[in-house]
PDB file of C-alpha atoms and ligand atoms in Angstrom:
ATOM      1  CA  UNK N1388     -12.003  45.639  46.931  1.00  0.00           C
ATOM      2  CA  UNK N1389      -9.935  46.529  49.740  1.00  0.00           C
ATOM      3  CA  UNK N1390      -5.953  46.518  49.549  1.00  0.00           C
ATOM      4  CA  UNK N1391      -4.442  42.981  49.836  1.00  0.00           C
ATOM      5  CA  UNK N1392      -0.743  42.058  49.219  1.00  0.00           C
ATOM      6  CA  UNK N1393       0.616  38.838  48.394  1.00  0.00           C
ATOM      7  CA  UNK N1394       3.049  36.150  50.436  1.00  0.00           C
ATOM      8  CA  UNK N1395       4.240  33.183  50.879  1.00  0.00           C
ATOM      9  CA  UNK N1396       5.161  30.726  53.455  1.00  0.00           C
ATOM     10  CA  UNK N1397       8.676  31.249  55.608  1.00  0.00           C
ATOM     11  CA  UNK N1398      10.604  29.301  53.501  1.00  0.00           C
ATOM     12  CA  UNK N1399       9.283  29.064  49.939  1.00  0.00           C
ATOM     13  CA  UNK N1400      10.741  26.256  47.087  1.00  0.00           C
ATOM     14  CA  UNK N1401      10.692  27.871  43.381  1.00  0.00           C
ATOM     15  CA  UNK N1402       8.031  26.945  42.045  1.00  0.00           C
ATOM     16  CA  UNK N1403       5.600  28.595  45.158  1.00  0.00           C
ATOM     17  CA  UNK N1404       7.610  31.866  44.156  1.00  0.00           C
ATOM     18  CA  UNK N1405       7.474  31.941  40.941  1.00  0.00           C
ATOM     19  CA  UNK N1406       3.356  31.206  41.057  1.00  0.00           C
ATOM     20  CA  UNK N1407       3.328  33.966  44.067  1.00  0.00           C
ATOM     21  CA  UNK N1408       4.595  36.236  40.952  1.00  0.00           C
ATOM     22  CA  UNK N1409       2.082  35.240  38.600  1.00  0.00           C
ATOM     23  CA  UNK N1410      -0.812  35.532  40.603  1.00  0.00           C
ATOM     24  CA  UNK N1411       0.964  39.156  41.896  1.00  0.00           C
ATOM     25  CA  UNK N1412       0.911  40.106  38.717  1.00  0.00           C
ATOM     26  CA  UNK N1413      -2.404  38.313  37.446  1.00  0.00           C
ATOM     27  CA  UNK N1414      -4.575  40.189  40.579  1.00  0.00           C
ATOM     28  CA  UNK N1415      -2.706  43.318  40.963  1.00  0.00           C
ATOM     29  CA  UNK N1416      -1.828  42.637  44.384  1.00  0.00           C
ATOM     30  CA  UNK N1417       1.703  43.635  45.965  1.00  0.00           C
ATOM     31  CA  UNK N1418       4.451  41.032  45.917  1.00  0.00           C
ATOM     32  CA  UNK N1419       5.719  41.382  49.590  1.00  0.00           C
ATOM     33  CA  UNK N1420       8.546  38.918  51.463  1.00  0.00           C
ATOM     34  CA  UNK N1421       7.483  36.900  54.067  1.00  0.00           C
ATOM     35  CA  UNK N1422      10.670  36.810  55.558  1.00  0.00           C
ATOM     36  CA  UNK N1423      10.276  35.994  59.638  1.00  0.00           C
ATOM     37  CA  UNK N1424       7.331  38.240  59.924  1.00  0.00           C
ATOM     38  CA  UNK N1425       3.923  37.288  61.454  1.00  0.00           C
ATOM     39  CA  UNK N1426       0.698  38.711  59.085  1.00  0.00           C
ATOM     40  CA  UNK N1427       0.041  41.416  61.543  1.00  0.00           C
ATOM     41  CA  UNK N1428       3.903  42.389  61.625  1.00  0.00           C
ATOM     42  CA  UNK N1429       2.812  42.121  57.141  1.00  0.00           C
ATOM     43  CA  UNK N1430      -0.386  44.011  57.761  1.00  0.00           C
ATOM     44  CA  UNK N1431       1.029  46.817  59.606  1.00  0.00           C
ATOM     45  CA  UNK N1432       4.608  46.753  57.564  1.00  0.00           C
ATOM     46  CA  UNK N1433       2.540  47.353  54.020  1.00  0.00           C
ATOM     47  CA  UNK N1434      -0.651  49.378  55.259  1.00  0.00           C
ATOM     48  CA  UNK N1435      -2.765  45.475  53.948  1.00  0.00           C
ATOM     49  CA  UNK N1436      -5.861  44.636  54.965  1.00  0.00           C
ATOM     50  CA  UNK N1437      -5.768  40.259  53.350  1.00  0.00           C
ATOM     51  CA  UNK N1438      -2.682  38.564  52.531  1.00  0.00           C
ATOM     52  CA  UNK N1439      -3.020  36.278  50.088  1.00  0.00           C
ATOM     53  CA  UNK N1440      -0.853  33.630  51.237  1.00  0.00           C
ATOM     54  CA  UNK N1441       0.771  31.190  48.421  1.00  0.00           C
ATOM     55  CA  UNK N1442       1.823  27.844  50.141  1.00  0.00           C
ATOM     56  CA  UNK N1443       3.045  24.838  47.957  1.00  0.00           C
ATOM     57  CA  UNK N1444       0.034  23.340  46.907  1.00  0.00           C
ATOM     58  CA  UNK N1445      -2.827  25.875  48.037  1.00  0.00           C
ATOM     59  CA  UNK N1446      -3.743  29.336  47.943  1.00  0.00           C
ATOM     60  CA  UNK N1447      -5.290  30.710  51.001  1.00  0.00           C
ATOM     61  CA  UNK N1448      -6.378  34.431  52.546  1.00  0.00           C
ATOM     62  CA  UNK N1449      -5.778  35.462  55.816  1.00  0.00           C
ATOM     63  CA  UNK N1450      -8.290  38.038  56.560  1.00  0.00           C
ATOM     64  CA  UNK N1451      -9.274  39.710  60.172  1.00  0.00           C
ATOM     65  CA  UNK N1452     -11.622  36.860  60.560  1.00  0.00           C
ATOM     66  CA  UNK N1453      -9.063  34.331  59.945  1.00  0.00           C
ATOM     67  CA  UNK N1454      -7.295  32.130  57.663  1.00  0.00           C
ATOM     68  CA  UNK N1455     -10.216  31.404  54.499  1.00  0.00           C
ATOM     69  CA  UNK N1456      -9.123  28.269  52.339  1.00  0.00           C
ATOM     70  CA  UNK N1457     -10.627  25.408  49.829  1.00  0.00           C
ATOM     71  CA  UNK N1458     -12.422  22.979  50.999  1.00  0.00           C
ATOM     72  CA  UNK N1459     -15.192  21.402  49.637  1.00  0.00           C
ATOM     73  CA  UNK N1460     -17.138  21.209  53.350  1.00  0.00           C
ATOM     74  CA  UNK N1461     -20.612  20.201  53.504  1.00  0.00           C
ATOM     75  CA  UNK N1462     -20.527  19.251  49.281  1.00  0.00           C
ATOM     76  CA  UNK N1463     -18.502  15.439  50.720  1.00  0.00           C
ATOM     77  CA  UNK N1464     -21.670  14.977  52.692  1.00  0.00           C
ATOM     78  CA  UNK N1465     -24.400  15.902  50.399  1.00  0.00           C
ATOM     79  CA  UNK N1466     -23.190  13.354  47.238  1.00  0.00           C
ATOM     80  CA  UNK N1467     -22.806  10.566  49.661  1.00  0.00           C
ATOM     81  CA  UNK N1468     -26.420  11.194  50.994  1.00  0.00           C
ATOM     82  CA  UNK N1469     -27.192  11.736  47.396  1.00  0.00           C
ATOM     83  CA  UNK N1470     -25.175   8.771  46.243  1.00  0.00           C
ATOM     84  CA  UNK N1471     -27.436   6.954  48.986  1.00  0.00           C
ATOM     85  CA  UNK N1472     -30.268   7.845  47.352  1.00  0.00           C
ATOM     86  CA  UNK N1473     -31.062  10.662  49.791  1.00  0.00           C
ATOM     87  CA  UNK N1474     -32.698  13.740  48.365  1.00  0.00           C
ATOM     88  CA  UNK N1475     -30.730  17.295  48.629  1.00  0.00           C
ATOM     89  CA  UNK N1476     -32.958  20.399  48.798  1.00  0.00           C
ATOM     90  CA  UNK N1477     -30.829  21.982  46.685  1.00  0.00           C
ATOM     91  CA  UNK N1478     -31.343  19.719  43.812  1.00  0.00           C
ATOM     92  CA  UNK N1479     -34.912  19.483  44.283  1.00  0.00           C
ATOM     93  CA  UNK N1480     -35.148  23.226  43.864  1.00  0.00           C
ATOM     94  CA  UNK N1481     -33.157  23.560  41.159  1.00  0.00           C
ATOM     95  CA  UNK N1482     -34.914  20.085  39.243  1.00  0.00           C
ATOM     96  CA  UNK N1483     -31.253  19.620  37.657  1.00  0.00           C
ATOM     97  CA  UNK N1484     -30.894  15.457  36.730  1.00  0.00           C
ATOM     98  CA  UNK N1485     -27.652  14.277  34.675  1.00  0.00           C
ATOM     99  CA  UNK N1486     -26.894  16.522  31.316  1.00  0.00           C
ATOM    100  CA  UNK N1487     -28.267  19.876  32.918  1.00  0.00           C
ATOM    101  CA  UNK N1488     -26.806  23.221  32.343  1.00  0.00           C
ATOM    102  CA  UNK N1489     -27.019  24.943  35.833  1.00  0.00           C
ATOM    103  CA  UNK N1490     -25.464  28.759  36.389  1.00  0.00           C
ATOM    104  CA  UNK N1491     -24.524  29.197  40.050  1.00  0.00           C
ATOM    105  CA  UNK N1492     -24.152  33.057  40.227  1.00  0.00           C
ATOM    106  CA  UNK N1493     -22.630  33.196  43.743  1.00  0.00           C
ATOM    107  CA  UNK N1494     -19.647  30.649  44.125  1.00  0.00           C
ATOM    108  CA  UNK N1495     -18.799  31.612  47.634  1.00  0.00           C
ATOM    109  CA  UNK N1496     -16.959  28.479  48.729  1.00  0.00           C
ATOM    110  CA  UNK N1497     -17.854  26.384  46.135  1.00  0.00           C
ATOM    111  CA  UNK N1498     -19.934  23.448  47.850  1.00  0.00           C
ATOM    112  CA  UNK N1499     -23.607  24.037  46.361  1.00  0.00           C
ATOM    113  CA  UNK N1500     -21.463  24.505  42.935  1.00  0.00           C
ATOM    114  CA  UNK N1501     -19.995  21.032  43.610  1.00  0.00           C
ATOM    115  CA  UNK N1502     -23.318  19.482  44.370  1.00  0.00           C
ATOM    116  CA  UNK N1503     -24.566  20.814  40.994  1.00  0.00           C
ATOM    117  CA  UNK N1504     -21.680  19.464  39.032  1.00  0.00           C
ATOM    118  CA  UNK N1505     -21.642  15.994  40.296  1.00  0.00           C
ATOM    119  CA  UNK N1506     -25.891  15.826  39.327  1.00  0.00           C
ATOM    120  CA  UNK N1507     -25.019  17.329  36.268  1.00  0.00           C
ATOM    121  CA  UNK N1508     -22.315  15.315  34.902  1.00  0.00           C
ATOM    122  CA  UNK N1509     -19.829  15.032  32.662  1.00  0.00           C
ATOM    123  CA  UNK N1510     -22.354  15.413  29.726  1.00  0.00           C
ATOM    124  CA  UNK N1511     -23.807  18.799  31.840  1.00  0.00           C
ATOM    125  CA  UNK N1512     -22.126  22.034  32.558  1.00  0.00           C
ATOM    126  CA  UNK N1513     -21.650  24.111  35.977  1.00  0.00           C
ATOM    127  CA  UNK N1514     -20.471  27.844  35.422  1.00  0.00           C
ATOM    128  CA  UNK N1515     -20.252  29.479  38.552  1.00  0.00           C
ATOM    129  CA  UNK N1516     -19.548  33.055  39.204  1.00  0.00           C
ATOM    130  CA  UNK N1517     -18.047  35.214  41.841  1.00  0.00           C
ATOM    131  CA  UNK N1518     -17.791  38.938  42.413  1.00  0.00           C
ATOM    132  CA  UNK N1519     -14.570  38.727  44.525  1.00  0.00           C
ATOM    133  CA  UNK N1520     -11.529  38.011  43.040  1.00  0.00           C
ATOM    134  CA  UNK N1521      -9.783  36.803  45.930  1.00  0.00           C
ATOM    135  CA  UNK N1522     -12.324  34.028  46.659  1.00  0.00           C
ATOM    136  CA  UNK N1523     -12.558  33.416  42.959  1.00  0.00           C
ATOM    137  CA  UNK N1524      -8.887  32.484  43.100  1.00  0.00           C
ATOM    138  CA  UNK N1525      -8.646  30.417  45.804  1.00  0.00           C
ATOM    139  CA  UNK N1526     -11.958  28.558  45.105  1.00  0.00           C
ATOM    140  CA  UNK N1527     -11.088  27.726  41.395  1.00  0.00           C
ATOM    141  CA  UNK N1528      -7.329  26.624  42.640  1.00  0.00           C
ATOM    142  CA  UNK N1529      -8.821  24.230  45.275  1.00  0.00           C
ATOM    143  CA  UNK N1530     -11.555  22.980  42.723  1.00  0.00           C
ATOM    144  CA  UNK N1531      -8.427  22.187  40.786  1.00  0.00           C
ATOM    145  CA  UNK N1532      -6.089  21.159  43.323  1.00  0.00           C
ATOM    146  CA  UNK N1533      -7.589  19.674  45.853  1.00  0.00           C
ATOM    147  CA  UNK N1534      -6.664  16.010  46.245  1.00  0.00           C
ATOM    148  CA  UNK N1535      -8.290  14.686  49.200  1.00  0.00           C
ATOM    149  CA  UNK N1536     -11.401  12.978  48.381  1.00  0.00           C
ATOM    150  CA  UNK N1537     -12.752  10.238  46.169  1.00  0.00           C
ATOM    151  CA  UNK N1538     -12.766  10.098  42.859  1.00  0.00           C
ATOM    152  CA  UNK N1539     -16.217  10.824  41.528  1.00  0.00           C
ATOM    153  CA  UNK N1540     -16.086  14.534  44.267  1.00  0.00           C
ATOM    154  CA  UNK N1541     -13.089  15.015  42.527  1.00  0.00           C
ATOM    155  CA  UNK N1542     -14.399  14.985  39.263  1.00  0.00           C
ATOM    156  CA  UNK N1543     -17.427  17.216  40.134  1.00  0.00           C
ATOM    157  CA  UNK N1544     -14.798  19.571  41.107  1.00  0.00           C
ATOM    158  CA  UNK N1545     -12.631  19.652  38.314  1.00  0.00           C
ATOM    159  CA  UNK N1546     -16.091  20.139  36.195  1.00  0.00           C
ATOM    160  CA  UNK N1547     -16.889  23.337  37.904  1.00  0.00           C
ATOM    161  CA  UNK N1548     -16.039  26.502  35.555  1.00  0.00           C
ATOM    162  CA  UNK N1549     -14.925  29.599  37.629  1.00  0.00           C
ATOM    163  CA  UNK N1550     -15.522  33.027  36.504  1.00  0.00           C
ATOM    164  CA  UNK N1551     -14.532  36.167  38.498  1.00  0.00           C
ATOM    165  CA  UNK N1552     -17.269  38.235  37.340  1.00  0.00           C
ATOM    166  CA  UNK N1553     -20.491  40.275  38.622  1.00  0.00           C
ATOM    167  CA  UNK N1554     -23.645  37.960  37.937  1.00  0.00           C
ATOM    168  CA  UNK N1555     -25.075  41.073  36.772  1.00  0.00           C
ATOM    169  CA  UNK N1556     -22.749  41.217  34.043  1.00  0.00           C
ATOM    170  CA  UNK N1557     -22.441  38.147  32.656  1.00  0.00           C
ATOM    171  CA  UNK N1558     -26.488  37.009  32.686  1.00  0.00           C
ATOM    172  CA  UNK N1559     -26.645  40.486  30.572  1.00  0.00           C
ATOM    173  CA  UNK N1560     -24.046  38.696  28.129  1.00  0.00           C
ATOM    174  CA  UNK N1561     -26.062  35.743  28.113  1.00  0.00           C
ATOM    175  CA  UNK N1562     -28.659  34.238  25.467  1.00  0.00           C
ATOM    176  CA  UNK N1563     -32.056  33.640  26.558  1.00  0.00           C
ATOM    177  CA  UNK N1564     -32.579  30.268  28.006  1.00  0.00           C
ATOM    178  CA  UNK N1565     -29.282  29.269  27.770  1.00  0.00           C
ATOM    179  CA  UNK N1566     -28.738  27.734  31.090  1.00  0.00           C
ATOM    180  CA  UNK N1567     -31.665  25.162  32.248  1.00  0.00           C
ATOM    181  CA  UNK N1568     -31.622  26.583  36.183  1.00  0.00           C
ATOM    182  CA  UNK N1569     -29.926  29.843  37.596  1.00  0.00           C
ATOM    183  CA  UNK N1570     -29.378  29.794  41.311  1.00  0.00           C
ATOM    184  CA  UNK N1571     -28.611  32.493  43.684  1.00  0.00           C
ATOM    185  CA  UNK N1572     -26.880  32.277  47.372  1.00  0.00           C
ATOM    186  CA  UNK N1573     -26.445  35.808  48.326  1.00  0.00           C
ATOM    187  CA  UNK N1574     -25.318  36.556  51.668  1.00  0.00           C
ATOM    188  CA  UNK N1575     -28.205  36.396  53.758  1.00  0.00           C
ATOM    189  CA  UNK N1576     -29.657  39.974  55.212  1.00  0.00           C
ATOM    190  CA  UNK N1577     -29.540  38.512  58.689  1.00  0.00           C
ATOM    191  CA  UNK N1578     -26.250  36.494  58.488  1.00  0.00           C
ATOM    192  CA  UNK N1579     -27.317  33.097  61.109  1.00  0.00           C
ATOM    193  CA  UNK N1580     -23.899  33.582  62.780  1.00  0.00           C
ATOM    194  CA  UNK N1581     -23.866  29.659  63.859  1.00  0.00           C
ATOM    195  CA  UNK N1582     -23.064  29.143  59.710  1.00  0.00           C
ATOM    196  CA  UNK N1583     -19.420  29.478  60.929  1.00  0.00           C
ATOM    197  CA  UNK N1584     -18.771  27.665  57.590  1.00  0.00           C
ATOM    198  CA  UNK N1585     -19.126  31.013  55.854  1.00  0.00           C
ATOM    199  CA  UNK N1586     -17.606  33.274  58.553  1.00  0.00           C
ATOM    200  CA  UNK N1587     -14.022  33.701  57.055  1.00  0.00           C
ATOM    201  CA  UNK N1588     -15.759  34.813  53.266  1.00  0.00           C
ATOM    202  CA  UNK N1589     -17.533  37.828  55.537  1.00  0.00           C
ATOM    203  CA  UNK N1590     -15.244  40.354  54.779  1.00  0.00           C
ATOM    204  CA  UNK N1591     -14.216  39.523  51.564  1.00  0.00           C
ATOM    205  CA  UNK N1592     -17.374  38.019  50.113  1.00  0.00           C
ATOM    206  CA  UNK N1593     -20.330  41.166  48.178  1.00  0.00           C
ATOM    207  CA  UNK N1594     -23.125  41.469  50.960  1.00  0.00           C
ATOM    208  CA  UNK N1595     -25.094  43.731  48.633  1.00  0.00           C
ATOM    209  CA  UNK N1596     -29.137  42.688  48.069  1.00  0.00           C
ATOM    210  CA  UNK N1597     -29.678  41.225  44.525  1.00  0.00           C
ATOM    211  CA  UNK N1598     -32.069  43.740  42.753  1.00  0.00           C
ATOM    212  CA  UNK N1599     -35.109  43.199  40.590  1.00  0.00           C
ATOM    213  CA  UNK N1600     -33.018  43.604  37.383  1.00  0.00           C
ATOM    214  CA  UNK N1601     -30.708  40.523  37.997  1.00  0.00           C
ATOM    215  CA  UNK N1602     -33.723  38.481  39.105  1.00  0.00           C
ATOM    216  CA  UNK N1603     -35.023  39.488  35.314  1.00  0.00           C
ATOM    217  CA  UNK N1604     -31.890  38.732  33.328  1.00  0.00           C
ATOM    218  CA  UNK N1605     -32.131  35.390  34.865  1.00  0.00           C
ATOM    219  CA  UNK N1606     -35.636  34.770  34.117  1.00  0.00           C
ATOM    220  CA  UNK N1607     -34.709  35.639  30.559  1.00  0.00           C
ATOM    221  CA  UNK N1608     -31.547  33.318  30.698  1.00  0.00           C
ATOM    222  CA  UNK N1609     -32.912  30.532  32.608  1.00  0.00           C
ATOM    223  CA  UNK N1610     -34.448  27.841  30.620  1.00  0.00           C
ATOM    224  CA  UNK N1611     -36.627  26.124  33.504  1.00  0.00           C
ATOM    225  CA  UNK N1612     -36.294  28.008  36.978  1.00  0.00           C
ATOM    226  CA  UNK N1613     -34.859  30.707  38.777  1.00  0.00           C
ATOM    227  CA  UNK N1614     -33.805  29.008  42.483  1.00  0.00           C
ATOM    228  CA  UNK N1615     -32.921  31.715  45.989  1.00  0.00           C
ATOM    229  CA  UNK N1616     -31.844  30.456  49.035  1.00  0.00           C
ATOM    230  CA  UNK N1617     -32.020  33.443  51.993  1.00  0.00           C
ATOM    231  CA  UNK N1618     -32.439  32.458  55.654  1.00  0.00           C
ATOM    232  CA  UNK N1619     -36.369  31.092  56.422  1.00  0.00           C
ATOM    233  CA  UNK N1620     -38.506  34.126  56.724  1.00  0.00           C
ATOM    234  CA  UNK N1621     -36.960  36.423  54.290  1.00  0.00           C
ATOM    235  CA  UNK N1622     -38.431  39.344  53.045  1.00  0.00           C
ATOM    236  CA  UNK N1623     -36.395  38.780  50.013  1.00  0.00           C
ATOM    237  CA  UNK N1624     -38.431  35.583  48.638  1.00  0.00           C
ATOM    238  CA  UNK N1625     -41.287  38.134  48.224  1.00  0.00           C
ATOM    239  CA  UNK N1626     -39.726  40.918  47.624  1.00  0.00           C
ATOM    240  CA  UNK N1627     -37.691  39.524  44.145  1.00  0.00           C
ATOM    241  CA  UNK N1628     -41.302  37.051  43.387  1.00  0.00           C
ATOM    242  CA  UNK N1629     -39.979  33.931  44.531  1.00  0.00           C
ATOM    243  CA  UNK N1630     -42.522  31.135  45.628  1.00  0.00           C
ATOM    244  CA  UNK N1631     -41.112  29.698  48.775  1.00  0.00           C
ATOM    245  CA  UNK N1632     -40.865  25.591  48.859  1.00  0.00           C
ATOM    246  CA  UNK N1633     -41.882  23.776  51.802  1.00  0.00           C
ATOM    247  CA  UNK N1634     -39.594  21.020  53.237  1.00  0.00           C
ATOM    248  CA  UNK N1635     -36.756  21.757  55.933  1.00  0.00           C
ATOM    249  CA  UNK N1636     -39.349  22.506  58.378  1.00  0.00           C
ATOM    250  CA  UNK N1637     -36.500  22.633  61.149  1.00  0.00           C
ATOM    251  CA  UNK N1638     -34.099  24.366  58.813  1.00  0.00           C
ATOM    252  CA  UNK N1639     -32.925  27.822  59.286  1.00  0.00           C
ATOM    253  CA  UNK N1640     -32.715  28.634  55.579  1.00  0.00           C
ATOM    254  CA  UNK N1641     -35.463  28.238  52.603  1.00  0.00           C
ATOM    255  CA  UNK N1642     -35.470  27.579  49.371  1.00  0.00           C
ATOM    256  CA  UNK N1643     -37.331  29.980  46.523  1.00  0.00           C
ATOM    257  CA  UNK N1644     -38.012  29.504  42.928  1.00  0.00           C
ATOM    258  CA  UNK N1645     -39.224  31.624  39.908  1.00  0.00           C
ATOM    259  CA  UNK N1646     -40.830  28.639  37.336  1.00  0.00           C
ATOM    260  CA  UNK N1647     -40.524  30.091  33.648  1.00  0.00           C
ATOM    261  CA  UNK N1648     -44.313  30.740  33.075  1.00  0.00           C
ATOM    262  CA  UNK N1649     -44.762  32.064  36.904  1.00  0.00           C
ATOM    263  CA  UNK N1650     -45.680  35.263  36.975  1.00  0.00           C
ATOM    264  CA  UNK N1651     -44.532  37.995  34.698  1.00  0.00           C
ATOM    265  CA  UNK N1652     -40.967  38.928  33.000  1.00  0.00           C
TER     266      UNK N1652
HETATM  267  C1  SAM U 768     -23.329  32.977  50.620  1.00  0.00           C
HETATM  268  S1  SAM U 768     -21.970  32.947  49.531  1.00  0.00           S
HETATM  269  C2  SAM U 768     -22.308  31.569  48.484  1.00  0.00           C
HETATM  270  C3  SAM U 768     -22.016  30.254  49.141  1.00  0.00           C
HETATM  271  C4  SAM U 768     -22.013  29.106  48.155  1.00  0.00           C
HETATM  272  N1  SAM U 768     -23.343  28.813  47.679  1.00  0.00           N
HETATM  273  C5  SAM U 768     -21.354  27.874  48.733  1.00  0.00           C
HETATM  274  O1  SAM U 768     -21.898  26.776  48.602  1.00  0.00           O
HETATM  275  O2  SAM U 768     -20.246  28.017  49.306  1.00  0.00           O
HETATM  276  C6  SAM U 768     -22.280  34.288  48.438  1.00  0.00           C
HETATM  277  C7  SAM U 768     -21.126  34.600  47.489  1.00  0.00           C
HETATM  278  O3  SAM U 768     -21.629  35.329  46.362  1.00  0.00           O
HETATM  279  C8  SAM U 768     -20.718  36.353  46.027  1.00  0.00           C
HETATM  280  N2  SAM U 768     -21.458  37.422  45.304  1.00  0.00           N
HETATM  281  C9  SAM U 768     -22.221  38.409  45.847  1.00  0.00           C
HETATM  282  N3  SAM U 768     -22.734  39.198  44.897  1.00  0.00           N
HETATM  283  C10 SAM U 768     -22.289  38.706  43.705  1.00  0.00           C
HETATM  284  C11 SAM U 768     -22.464  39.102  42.346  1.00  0.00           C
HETATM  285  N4  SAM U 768     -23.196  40.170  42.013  1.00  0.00           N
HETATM  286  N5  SAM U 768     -21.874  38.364  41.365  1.00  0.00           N
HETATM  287  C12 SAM U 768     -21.126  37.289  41.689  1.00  0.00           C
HETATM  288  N6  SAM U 768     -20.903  36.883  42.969  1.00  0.00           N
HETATM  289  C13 SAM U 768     -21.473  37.565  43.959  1.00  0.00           C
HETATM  290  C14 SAM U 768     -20.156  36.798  47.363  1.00  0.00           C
HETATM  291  O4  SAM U 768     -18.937  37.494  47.201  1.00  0.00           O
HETATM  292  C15 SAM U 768     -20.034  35.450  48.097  1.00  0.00           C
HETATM  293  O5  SAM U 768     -18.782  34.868  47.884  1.00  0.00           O
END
């Protein structure tokens, strides 16, 4: 990962320093004063390319692209629609209902995860992983933290389990069929620039293709389906043996699943 150094805000109470320590220490990241300084004056003062920027009740990252943050974006939308008895093609691909087990292995900014943890329920389970520890942080501190919203988005949040990890790594660790769906959002291999949702992860967030081997592990560890999402088009879909879905017929991204009993492991 490249350098980052930690901060806080002008003029910090206690309790922001002393958690700007910990999560110095924690992520390995330099402990740097704010003092009157502007991030470029920090970036250019300490060689940095992200500050990690501790305010009093949020963690954020200011990156070249801008300032990334919590928030649970399109995930408030989605579980009122769904609440409204609207589908969500995300839930129809992954076929998750209340109870299910669902391992999200790229946690990006958290909404799909959210959407899977309020179908799922209190008596399922969300585990969602992400490569970068940066994003990891600030994801599972808003899923925590964050305040604004009603109660029962709330609670899918709080649900979510956050692991900074490599997907690779952990579905190796993992028993066979021990998660009823495994879903994948990499970053696409033709980023659709109008997401502008995901721009600020760019530079921080693991662009690299998912490979045949994780697409097995999670066949092996996925009880009922294997679910991709990659812009409409893809080579990808075929590429890993994912049956595309129909549906979102204006959409710019598609949906692709890997049934257990679909082709070969
Ligand atoms: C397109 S974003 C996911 C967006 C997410 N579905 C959402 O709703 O916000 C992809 C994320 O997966 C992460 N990622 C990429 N490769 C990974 C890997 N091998 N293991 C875990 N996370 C990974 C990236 O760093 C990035 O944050």
């Amino acid at each position: 990962m490249k350098n980052f150094i930690v901060t806080t805000t002008r003029k910090p109470d206690p309790a922001t320093e002393s958690f700007a320590q910990e999560i110095s220490s924690r992520l390995g990241g330099r402990l740097v004063e704010r003092a009157d300084n502007s991030f470029d004056a920090l970036r250019k003062i300490y060689g940095a390319e992200n500050i990690l920027l501790v305010k009093k009740n949020s963690l954020s990252v200011v990156t070249a692209e801008g300032e990334l943050f919590f928030h649970p974006n399109t995930a408030h939308l989605r579980i009122k629609n769904l609440r409204g008895g609207e589908g969500d093609r995300l839930i129809d691909a992954l076929k998750i209902s209340d109870g299910s087990k669902v391992l999200d292995c790229t946690l990006g900014l958290g909404s799909d995860a959210i959407v899977e943890s309020f179908v799922a329920g209190a008596n399922g389970k969300v585990v969602a992983l992400e490569i970068n520890p940066l994003i990891a942080e600030i994801v599972r501190h808003g899923l925590k933290n964050f305040s604004e919203d009603s109660p029962h988005i709330l609670d899918a949040m709080r649900r979510v389990e956050v692991l900074n990890v490599d997907c690779e790594k952990f579905l190796a660790s993992c028993a066979d069929n021990s998660f009823d769906a495994v879903y994948f959002d990499p970053m696409f291999r033709r980023p659709i620039q109008k997401s502008s949702g995901l721009n600020p992860i760019r530079p921080l967030a693991d662009a690299s293709p998912l490979t045949e081997e994780i697409i097995r592990e999670a066949r092996r560890v996925a009880k009922f389906r294997v679910v991709m999402k990659e812009h409409s088009g893809s080579a990808e879909f075929a590429r890993l043996g994912f049956k595309i879905l129909g549906g979102g017929k204006y959409s710019s991204v598609a949906f692709g699943v890997i049934d257990k009993g679909y082709g070969l492991l």
